[in-house]
CSV table of C-alpha atoms in Angstrom, one decimal:
chain,number,residue,atom,x,y,z
A,1,MET,CA,28.0,-21.9,-27.3
A,2,GLY,CA,31.7,-23.1,-26.7
A,3,SER,CA,34.3,-21.1,-25.6
A,4,THR,CA,36.0,-20.4,-28.7
A,5,THR,CA,32.4,-19.2,-30.4
A,6,LEU,CA,31.4,-17.1,-27.1
A,7,SER,CA,35.0,-15.3,-27.3
A,8,LEU,CA,34.5,-14.9,-31.0
A,9,HIS,CA,31.0,-13.2,-30.1
A,10,ILE,CA,32.1,-11.3,-27.9
A,11,TRP,CA,34.9,-9.8,-30.3
A,12,HIS,CA,32.7,-9.0,-32.9
A,13,SER,CA,30.2,-7.6,-30.5
A,14,PHE,CA,32.2,-5.2,-28.4
A,15,MET,CA,35.4,-4.5,-30.5
A,16,ALA,CA,34.2,-3.6,-34.2
A,17,HIS,CA,34.0,0.4,-33.8
A,18,ILE,CA,36.4,1.0,-30.6
A,19,ALA,CA,40.0,0.9,-31.9
A,20,PRO,CA,41.4,1.8,-35.1
A,21,PHE,CA,41.2,-1.5,-37.9
A,22,LYS,CA,44.7,-2.5,-37.3
A,23,LEU,CA,44.1,-2.9,-33.5
A,24,ASN,CA,41.3,-4.5,-33.8
A,25,MET,CA,43.1,-6.9,-36.3
A,26,TYR,CA,45.6,-7.1,-33.3
A,27,GLY,CA,43.0,-7.9,-30.7
A,28,LYS,CA,41.4,-10.5,-33.1
A,29,HIS,CA,44.8,-12.3,-33.2
A,30,THR,CA,45.3,-12.0,-29.5
A,31,GLN,CA,42.0,-13.4,-29.0
A,32,LYS,CA,42.9,-16.5,-31.3
A,33,GLU,CA,46.2,-17.0,-29.7
A,34,SER,CA,45.0,-19.4,-27.0
A,35,THR,CA,42.0,-21.3,-29.2
A,36,GLY,CA,44.7,-23.5,-30.5
A,37,PHE,CA,42.3,-23.2,-33.6
A,38,SER,CA,44.1,-20.5,-35.7
A,39,HIS,CA,47.1,-21.4,-37.4
A,40,GLY,CA,49.0,-18.6,-38.9
A,41,CYS,CA,46.6,-16.0,-37.7
A,42,CYS,CA,48.1,-15.4,-34.7
A,43,LEU,CA,50.9,-13.6,-32.6
A,44,LEU,CA,54.4,-14.7,-34.0
A,45,THR,CA,55.9,-15.1,-30.8
A,46,ALA,CA,59.5,-16.9,-30.2
A,47,ASP,CA,57.5,-20.4,-29.3
A,48,LYS,CA,55.5,-19.9,-33.1
A,49,LEU,CA,58.5,-18.9,-35.0
A,50,MET,CA,60.5,-22.1,-33.2
A,51,ALA,CA,57.4,-24.6,-34.0
A,52,ARG,CA,58.4,-23.2,-37.8
A,53,ASN,CA,62.1,-23.8,-37.5
A,54,TRP,CA,62.5,-20.0,-37.9
A,55,PRO,CA,65.6,-18.5,-36.4
A,56,CYS,CA,64.7,-16.6,-32.8
A,57,ASN,CA,65.5,-15.9,-29.7
A,58,PRO,CA,63.6,-17.9,-27.6
A,59,VAL,CA,63.5,-15.7,-24.5
A,60,CYS,CA,61.5,-12.9,-23.8
A,61,PRO,CA,62.9,-9.2,-24.9
A,62,LEU,CA,60.4,-7.8,-22.1
A,63,CYS,CA,61.8,-9.5,-19.4
A,64,ASN,CA,64.8,-11.7,-20.6
A,65,ASN,CA,63.6,-14.7,-18.1
A,66,GLU,CA,61.0,-16.7,-19.4
A,67,ALA,CA,59.9,-18.4,-22.6
A,68,GLU,CA,58.3,-15.9,-25.2
A,69,THR,CA,54.8,-17.1,-25.6
A,70,ALA,CA,51.6,-14.6,-26.4
A,71,THR,CA,50.1,-15.7,-23.0
A,72,HIS,CA,53.8,-14.8,-21.1
A,73,MET,CA,54.3,-11.5,-23.1
A,74,CYS,CA,50.8,-9.9,-23.0
A,75,LEU,CA,50.0,-11.3,-19.0
A,76,HIS,CA,52.6,-13.1,-17.1
A,77,CYS,CA,56.0,-11.2,-18.0
A,78,PRO,CA,57.0,-8.8,-15.1
A,79,PHE,CA,57.3,-6.2,-17.2
A,80,ALA,CA,53.6,-6.2,-18.7
A,81,LEU,CA,52.3,-6.8,-15.1
A,82,LEU,CA,53.6,-3.6,-14.1
A,83,VAL,CA,52.0,-1.9,-17.3
A,84,TRP,CA,48.8,-3.7,-16.5
A,85,SER,CA,49.3,-2.2,-12.9
A,86,LYS,CA,49.6,1.3,-14.3
A,87,VAL,CA,46.7,0.5,-16.7
A,88,ALA,CA,44.5,-0.6,-13.7
A,89,ILE,CA,45.4,2.5,-11.2
A,90,TRP,CA,44.8,5.1,-14.4
A,91,THR,CA,41.0,3.3,-15.1
A,92,MET,CA,40.5,3.0,-11.2
A,93,GLY,CA,40.3,-0.9,-11.6
A,94,LEU,CA,38.4,-1.2,-14.3
A,95,ILE,CA,40.9,-3.0,-15.9
A,96,SER,CA,42.4,-5.7,-13.5
A,97,VAL,CA,45.7,-7.2,-13.0
A,98,PRO,CA,46.4,-10.7,-14.4
A,99,THR,CA,46.9,-13.4,-12.0
A,100,ALA,CA,49.4,-16.1,-12.5
A,101,ASP,CA,47.1,-18.5,-13.6
A,102,SER,CA,45.2,-16.1,-16.2
A,103,ASN,CA,45.0,-17.9,-19.6
A,104,LEU,CA,45.2,-15.1,-22.4
A,105,GLN,CA,41.7,-16.3,-23.9
A,106,GLU,CA,39.4,-16.7,-20.5
A,107,TRP,CA,41.1,-13.4,-19.1
A,108,TRP,CA,40.2,-11.3,-22.0
A,109,ALA,CA,36.6,-12.5,-22.2
A,110,ASN,CA,36.2,-12.3,-18.4
A,111,SER,CA,37.5,-8.7,-18.3
A,112,ILE,CA,34.9,-7.6,-21.1
A,113,THR,CA,32.2,-9.8,-19.8
A,114,MET,CA,32.3,-9.0,-15.7
A,115,VAL,CA,31.8,-5.3,-16.6
A,116,PRO,CA,28.5,-3.2,-17.1
A,117,LYS,CA,27.4,-3.2,-20.5
A,118,ALA,CA,28.2,0.8,-20.4
A,119,LYS,CA,31.8,0.0,-20.3
A,120,LYS,CA,32.4,-2.9,-22.1
A,121,ARG,CA,33.5,-1.0,-25.2
A,122,THR,CA,36.0,1.0,-23.0
A,123,VAL,CA,37.3,-2.3,-21.2
A,124,ALA,CA,37.7,-3.8,-24.9
A,125,ALA,CA,39.7,-0.5,-26.1
A,126,MET,CA,42.3,-0.8,-23.3
A,127,LEU,CA,42.7,-4.3,-23.4
A,128,ILE,CA,43.7,-3.6,-27.0
A,129,TYR,CA,46.0,-0.3,-26.6
A,130,THR,CA,47.7,-2.1,-23.8
A,131,THR,CA,48.3,-5.5,-25.5
A,132,TRP,CA,49.1,-3.5,-29.1
A,133,ASN,CA,51.5,-1.4,-26.9
A,134,LEU,CA,53.5,-4.4,-25.4
A,135,TRP,CA,53.7,-5.9,-28.6
A,136,LYS,CA,55.0,-3.1,-30.3
A,137,GLU,CA,57.5,-2.6,-27.5
A,138,ARG,CA,58.7,-6.3,-28.0
A,139,ASN,CA,59.3,-5.5,-31.6
A,140,ARG,CA,61.2,-2.2,-30.7
A,141,ARG,CA,63.3,-4.4,-28.7
A,142,ILE,CA,63.9,-7.1,-30.9
A,143,PHE,CA,64.1,-5.1,-34.5
A,144,GLU,CA,65.6,-1.6,-33.0
A,145,GLY,CA,67.0,-2.3,-30.3
A,146,VAL,CA,65.7,0.4,-28.6
A,147,ARG,CA,63.9,-0.1,-24.9
A,148,CYS,CA,61.4,2.1,-23.7
A,149,SER,CA,60.6,2.1,-19.6
A,150,LEU,CA,57.5,1.3,-18.5
A,151,LEU,CA,56.6,4.9,-18.1
A,152,GLN,CA,57.1,5.7,-21.5
A,153,VAL,CA,55.2,2.4,-22.7
A,154,PHE,CA,52.3,3.6,-20.1
A,155,SER,CA,52.6,7.2,-21.5
A,156,LEU,CA,52.2,5.7,-25.0
A,157,ILE,CA,49.2,3.7,-24.4
A,158,LYS,CA,47.7,6.9,-23.1
A,159,GLU,CA,48.5,9.0,-25.8
A,160,GLU,CA,47.0,6.6,-27.9
A,161,VAL,CA,43.7,6.7,-26.1
A,162,ALA,CA,43.8,10.5,-25.6
A,163,LEU,CA,44.0,10.6,-29.6
A,164,ARG,CA,41.2,8.1,-30.1
A,165,GLN,CA,39.1,9.9,-27.7
A,166,ARG,CA,39.9,13.1,-29.6
A,167,ALA,CA,39.1,11.7,-32.9
A,168,CYS,CA,35.9,9.2,-32.1
A,169,GLY,CA,35.1,10.3,-28.5
A,170,ALA,CA,35.8,6.9,-27.3
A,171,PRO,CA,37.1,5.0,-25.1
A,172,MET,CA,36.5,7.3,-22.0
A,173,ILE,CA,38.6,7.0,-19.4
A,174,GLU,CA,37.9,9.7,-16.6
């Protein structure tokens, strides 16, 4: 089974019922981002917009330092790393902080496959809710001119997870 097939299999196996549909679709697009086979069904970060000759600011709005790509925004951006650090502490190490050489697809797949079966859905949900809130923060900064702090973004993640727990009983973060 190829890595793309494996990652899509992982996606369908573990993500189907752990987050609302729009978050599952967002997570699926995040997974497809780094495979190179998905044209038009991926996160429209600055690198993708520029490839389509659409006007945009090429710099990441979260850190204002690096070129904006999905991998940078989700994993390598200093702001994102601080968010992942907060999530890692909150989940008592269930979620790992991405390393500098992390590839988005591999890190996502490894994060799910390296945990016991009983925790896979929780890990998948945390990956989705965290990257979704990073994406929403990016969009807030670009389209609304509003900047949330690290703690505000982290609080939004916790609020969405708590709401999901009350509604569906999962994911469970102790």
